[in-house]
Short mmCIF file of C-alpha atoms and ligand atoms in Angstrom, two decimals:
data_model
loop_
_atom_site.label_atom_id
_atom_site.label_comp_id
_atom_site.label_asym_id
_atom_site.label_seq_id
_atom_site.Cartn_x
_atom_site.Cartn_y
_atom_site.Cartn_z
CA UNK S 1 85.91 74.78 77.59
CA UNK S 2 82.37 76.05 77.55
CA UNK S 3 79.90 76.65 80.13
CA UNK S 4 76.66 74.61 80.50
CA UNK S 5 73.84 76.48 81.97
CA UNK S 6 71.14 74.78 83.11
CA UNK S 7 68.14 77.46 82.60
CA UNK S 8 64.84 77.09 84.32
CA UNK S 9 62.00 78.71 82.19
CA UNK S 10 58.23 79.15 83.02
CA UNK S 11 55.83 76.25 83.87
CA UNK S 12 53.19 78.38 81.50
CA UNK S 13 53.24 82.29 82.32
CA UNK S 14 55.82 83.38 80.20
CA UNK S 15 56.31 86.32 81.70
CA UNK S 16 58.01 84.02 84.28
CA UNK S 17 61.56 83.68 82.85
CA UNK S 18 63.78 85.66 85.02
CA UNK S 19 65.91 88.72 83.71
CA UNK S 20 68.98 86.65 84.21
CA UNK S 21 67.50 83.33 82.17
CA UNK S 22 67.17 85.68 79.30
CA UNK S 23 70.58 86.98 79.55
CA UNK S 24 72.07 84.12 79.64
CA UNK S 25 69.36 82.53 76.85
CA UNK S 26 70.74 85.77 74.62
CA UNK S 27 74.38 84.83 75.89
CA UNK S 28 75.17 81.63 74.58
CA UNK S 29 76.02 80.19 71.51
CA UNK S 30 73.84 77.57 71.23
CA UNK S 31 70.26 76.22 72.94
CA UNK S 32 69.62 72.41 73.71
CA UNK S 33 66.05 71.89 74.47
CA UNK S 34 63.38 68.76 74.59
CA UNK S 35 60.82 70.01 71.82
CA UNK S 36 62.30 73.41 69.65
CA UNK S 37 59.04 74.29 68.09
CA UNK S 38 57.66 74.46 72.16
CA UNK S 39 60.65 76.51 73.31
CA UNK S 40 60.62 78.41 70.11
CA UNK S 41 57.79 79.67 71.30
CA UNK S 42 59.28 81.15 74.38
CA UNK S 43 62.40 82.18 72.29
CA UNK S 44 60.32 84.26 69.33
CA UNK S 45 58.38 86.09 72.54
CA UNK S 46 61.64 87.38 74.23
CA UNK S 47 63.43 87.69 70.41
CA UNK S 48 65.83 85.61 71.40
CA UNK S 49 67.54 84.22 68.09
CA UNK S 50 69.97 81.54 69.19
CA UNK S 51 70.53 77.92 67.17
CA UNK S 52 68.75 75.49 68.71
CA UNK S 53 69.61 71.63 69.02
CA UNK S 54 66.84 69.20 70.47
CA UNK S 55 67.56 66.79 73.15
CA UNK S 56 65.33 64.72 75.21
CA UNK S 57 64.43 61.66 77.23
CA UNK S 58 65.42 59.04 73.71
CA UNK S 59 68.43 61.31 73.07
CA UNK S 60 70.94 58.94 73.21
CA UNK S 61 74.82 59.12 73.29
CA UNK S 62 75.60 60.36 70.09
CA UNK S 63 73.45 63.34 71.35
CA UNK S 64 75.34 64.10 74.19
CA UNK S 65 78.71 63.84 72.64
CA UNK S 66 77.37 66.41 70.30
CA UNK S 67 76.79 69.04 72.88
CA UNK S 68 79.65 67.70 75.16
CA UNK S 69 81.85 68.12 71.37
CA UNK S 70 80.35 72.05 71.72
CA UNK S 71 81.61 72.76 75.24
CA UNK S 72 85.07 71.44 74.17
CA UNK S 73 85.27 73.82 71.14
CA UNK S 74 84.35 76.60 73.46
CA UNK S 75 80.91 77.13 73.17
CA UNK S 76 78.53 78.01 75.80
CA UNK S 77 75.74 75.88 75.94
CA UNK S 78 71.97 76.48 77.70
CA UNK S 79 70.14 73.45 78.32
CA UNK S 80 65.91 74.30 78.81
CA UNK S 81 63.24 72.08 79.30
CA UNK S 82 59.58 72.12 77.79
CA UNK S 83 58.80 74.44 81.35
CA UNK S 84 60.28 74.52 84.68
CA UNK S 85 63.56 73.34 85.78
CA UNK S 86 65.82 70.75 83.76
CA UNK S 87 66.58 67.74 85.48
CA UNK S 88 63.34 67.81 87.56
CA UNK S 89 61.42 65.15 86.10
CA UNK S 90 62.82 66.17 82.57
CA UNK S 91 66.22 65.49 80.72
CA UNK S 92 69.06 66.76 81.91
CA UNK S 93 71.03 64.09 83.87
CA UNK S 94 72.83 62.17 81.38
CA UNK S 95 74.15 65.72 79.55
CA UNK S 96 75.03 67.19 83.06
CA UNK S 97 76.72 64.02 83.95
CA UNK S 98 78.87 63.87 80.52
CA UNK S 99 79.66 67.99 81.19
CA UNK S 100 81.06 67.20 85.01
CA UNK S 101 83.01 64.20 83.60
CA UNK S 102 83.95 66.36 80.64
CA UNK S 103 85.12 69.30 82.80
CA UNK S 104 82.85 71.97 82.03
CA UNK S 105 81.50 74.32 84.36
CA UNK S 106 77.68 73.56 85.20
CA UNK S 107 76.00 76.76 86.35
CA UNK S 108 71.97 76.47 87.09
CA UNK S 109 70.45 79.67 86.44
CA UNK S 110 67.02 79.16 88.84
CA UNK S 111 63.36 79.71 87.94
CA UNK S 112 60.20 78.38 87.95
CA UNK S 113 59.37 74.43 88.95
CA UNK S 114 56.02 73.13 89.42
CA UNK S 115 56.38 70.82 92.35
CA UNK S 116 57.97 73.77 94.53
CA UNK S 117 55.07 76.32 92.99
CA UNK S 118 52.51 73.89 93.83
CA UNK S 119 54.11 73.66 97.74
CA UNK S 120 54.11 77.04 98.38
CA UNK S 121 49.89 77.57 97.90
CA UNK S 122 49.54 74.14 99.43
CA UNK S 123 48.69 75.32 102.83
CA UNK S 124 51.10 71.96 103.98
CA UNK S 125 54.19 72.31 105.86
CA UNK S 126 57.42 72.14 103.45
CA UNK S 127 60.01 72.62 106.15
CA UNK S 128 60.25 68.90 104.66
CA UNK S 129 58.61 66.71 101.86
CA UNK S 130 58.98 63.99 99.62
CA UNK S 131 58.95 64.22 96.14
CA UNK S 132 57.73 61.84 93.96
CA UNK S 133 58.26 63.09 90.27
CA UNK S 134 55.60 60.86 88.43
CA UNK S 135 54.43 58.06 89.73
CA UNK S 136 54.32 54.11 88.17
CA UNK S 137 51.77 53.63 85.70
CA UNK S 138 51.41 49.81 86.64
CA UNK S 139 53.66 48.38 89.22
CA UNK S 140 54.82 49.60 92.04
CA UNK S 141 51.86 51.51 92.56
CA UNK S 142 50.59 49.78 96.02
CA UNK S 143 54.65 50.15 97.38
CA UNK S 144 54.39 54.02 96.86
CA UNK S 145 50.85 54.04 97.86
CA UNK S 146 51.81 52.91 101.29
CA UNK S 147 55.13 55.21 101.62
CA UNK S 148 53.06 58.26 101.30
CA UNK S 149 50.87 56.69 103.91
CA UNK S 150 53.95 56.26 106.55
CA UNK S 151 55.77 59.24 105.64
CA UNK S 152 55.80 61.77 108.35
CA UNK S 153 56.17 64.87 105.70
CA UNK S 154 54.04 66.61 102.76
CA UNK S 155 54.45 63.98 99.46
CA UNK S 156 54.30 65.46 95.95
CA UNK S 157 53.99 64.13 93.20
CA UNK S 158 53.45 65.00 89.42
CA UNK S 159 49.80 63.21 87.88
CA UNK S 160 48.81 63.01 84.30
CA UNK S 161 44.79 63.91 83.89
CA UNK S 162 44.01 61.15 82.32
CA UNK S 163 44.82 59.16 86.05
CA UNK S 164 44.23 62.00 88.25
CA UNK S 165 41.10 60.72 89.80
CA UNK S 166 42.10 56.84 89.91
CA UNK S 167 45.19 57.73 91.80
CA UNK S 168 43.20 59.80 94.23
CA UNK S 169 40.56 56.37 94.50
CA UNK S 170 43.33 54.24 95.29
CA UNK S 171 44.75 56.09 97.69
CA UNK S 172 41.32 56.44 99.35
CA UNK S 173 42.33 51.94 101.01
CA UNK S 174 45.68 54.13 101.87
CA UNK S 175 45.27 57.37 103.50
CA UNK S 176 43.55 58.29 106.87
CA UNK S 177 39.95 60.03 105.73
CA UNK S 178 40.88 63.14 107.16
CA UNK S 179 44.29 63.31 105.22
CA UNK S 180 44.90 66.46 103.86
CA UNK S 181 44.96 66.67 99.49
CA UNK S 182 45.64 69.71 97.33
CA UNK S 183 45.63 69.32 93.59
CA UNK S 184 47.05 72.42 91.93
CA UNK S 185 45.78 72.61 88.21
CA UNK S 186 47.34 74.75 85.46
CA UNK S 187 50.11 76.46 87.40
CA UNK S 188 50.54 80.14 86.44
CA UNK S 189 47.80 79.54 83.38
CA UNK S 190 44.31 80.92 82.46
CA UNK S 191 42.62 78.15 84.04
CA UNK S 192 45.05 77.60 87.42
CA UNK S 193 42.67 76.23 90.23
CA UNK S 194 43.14 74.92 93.67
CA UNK S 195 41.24 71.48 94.84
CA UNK S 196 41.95 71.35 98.27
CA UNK S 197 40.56 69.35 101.45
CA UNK S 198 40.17 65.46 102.34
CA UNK S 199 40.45 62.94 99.75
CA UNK S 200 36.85 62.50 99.16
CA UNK S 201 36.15 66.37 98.80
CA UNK S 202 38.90 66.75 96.41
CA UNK S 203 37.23 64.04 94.09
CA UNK S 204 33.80 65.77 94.77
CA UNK S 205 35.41 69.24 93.28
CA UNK S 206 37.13 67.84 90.51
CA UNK S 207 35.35 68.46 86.89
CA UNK S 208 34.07 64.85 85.04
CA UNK S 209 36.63 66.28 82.26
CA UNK S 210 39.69 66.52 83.23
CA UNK S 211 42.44 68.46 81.25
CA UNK S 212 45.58 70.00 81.82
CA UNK S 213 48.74 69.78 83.91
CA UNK S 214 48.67 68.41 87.66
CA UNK S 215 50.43 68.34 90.67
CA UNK S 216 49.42 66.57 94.42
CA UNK S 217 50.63 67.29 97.30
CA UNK S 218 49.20 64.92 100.27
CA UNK S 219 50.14 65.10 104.17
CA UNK S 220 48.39 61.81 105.97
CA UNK S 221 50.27 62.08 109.08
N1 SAM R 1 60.79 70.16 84.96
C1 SAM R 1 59.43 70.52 85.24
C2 SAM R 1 59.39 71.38 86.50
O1 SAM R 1 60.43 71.78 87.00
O2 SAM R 1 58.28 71.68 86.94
C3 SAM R 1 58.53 69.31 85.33
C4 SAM R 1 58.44 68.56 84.05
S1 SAM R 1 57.40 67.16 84.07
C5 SAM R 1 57.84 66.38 82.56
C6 SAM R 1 55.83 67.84 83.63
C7 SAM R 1 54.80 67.71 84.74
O3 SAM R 1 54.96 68.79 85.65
C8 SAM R 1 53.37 67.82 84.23
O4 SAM R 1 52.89 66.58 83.77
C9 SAM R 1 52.64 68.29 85.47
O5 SAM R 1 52.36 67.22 86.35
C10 SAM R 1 53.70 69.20 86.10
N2 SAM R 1 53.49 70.57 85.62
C11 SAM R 1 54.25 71.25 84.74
N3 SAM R 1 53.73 72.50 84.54
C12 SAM R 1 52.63 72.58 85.32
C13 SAM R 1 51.67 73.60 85.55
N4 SAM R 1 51.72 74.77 84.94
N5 SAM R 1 50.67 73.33 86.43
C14 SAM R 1 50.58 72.15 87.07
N6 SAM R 1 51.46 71.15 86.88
C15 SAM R 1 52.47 71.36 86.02
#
């Protein structure tokens, strides 16, 4: 039975993979990831030449039994997201579930994520915290809204840009007016930046075009 290593890769510096992800990434015999011209990316930079099978959120089953079918040949499988860490609001569950039940060995080899990046320049405490992953595009907005309003600890959560600045409104009828908001932007990128302060400061700082990759942390309490 193979192994299936669960390899976190970087949220956008790629000079963030760890020595060990790209021994193992060189190690194995073959590389499941969501999107293979993205990760080929990563791949051709470290000249890493490894066959590459995609699976992501619509994989279904057949999928699965595929790569599950690999570990019971033998083979040593790495499973990588588009960045970060698989399984953190990316695929990963269903394929580590099937390996368990299957018998395999499930190693993670650790690395980058960007909700634990994005805590440690918050400036909030993260003894504790709540993570959100992404949050409901229509219902079960108001539910959330108010459990990051009670919660005693730092909440994170992962926003797209396109509702950045409505989610930050809303929670405007949620939050106390002195709650505390950072919104890190482009994580390890060219254009990372830090909007930090009260709710209403944060949407006074934030460009009228908004691009790129977010993630909020809030502490109301
Ligand atoms: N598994 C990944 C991880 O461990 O970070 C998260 C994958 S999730 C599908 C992608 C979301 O993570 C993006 O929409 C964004 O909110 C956040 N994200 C990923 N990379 C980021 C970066 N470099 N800067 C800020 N946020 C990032």
């Amino acid at each position: 039975m193979g192994t299936l290593y669960i390899v976190a890769t970087p949220i956008g510096n790629l000079s963030d993979l760890t020595f060990r992800a790209k021994e193992i990434l060189e190690s194995v015999d073959l590389i499941a990831c969501e999107d293979t011209r993205h990760s080929g990316i990563l791949l051709k930079h470290y000249d890493i030449k490894k066959p590459l099978l995609s699976f992501h959120s619509h994989s279904g089953t057949a999928k699965v039994d595929k790569i599950i079918a690999h570990l019971e040949n033998g083979d040593d499988v790495a499973l990588v997201s588009d960045a970060g860490t698989p399984g953190i609001s990316d695929p990963g569950y269903v394929l580590i579930q099937a390996a368990l039940e299957a018998d395999a060995e499930v190693i993670p080899i650790p690395g980058p994520s960007a909700v634990i990046t994005a805590l440690s320049a918050s400036g909030m405490p993260t003894d504790k915290f709540l993570y959100l992953g992404f949050l409901p595009v229509k219902k079960g907005r108001q539910t959330l809204f108010k459990e990051m309003a009670e919660s005693k600890y730092t909440v994170v959560f992962y926003e797209s840009p396109h509702r950045l600045v409505k989610t930050l409104s809303q929670l405007q009828d949620f939050l106390s007016k002195d709650a505390k908001v950072s919104v890190a932007k482009e994580l390890t990128k060219i254009h990372e930046t830090y909007y930090r302060g009260t709710l209403e400061e944060v949407l006074e700082k934030l460009p009228e075009n908004i691009k790129g990759e977010y993630v909020v942390a809030i502490k109301n309490n």
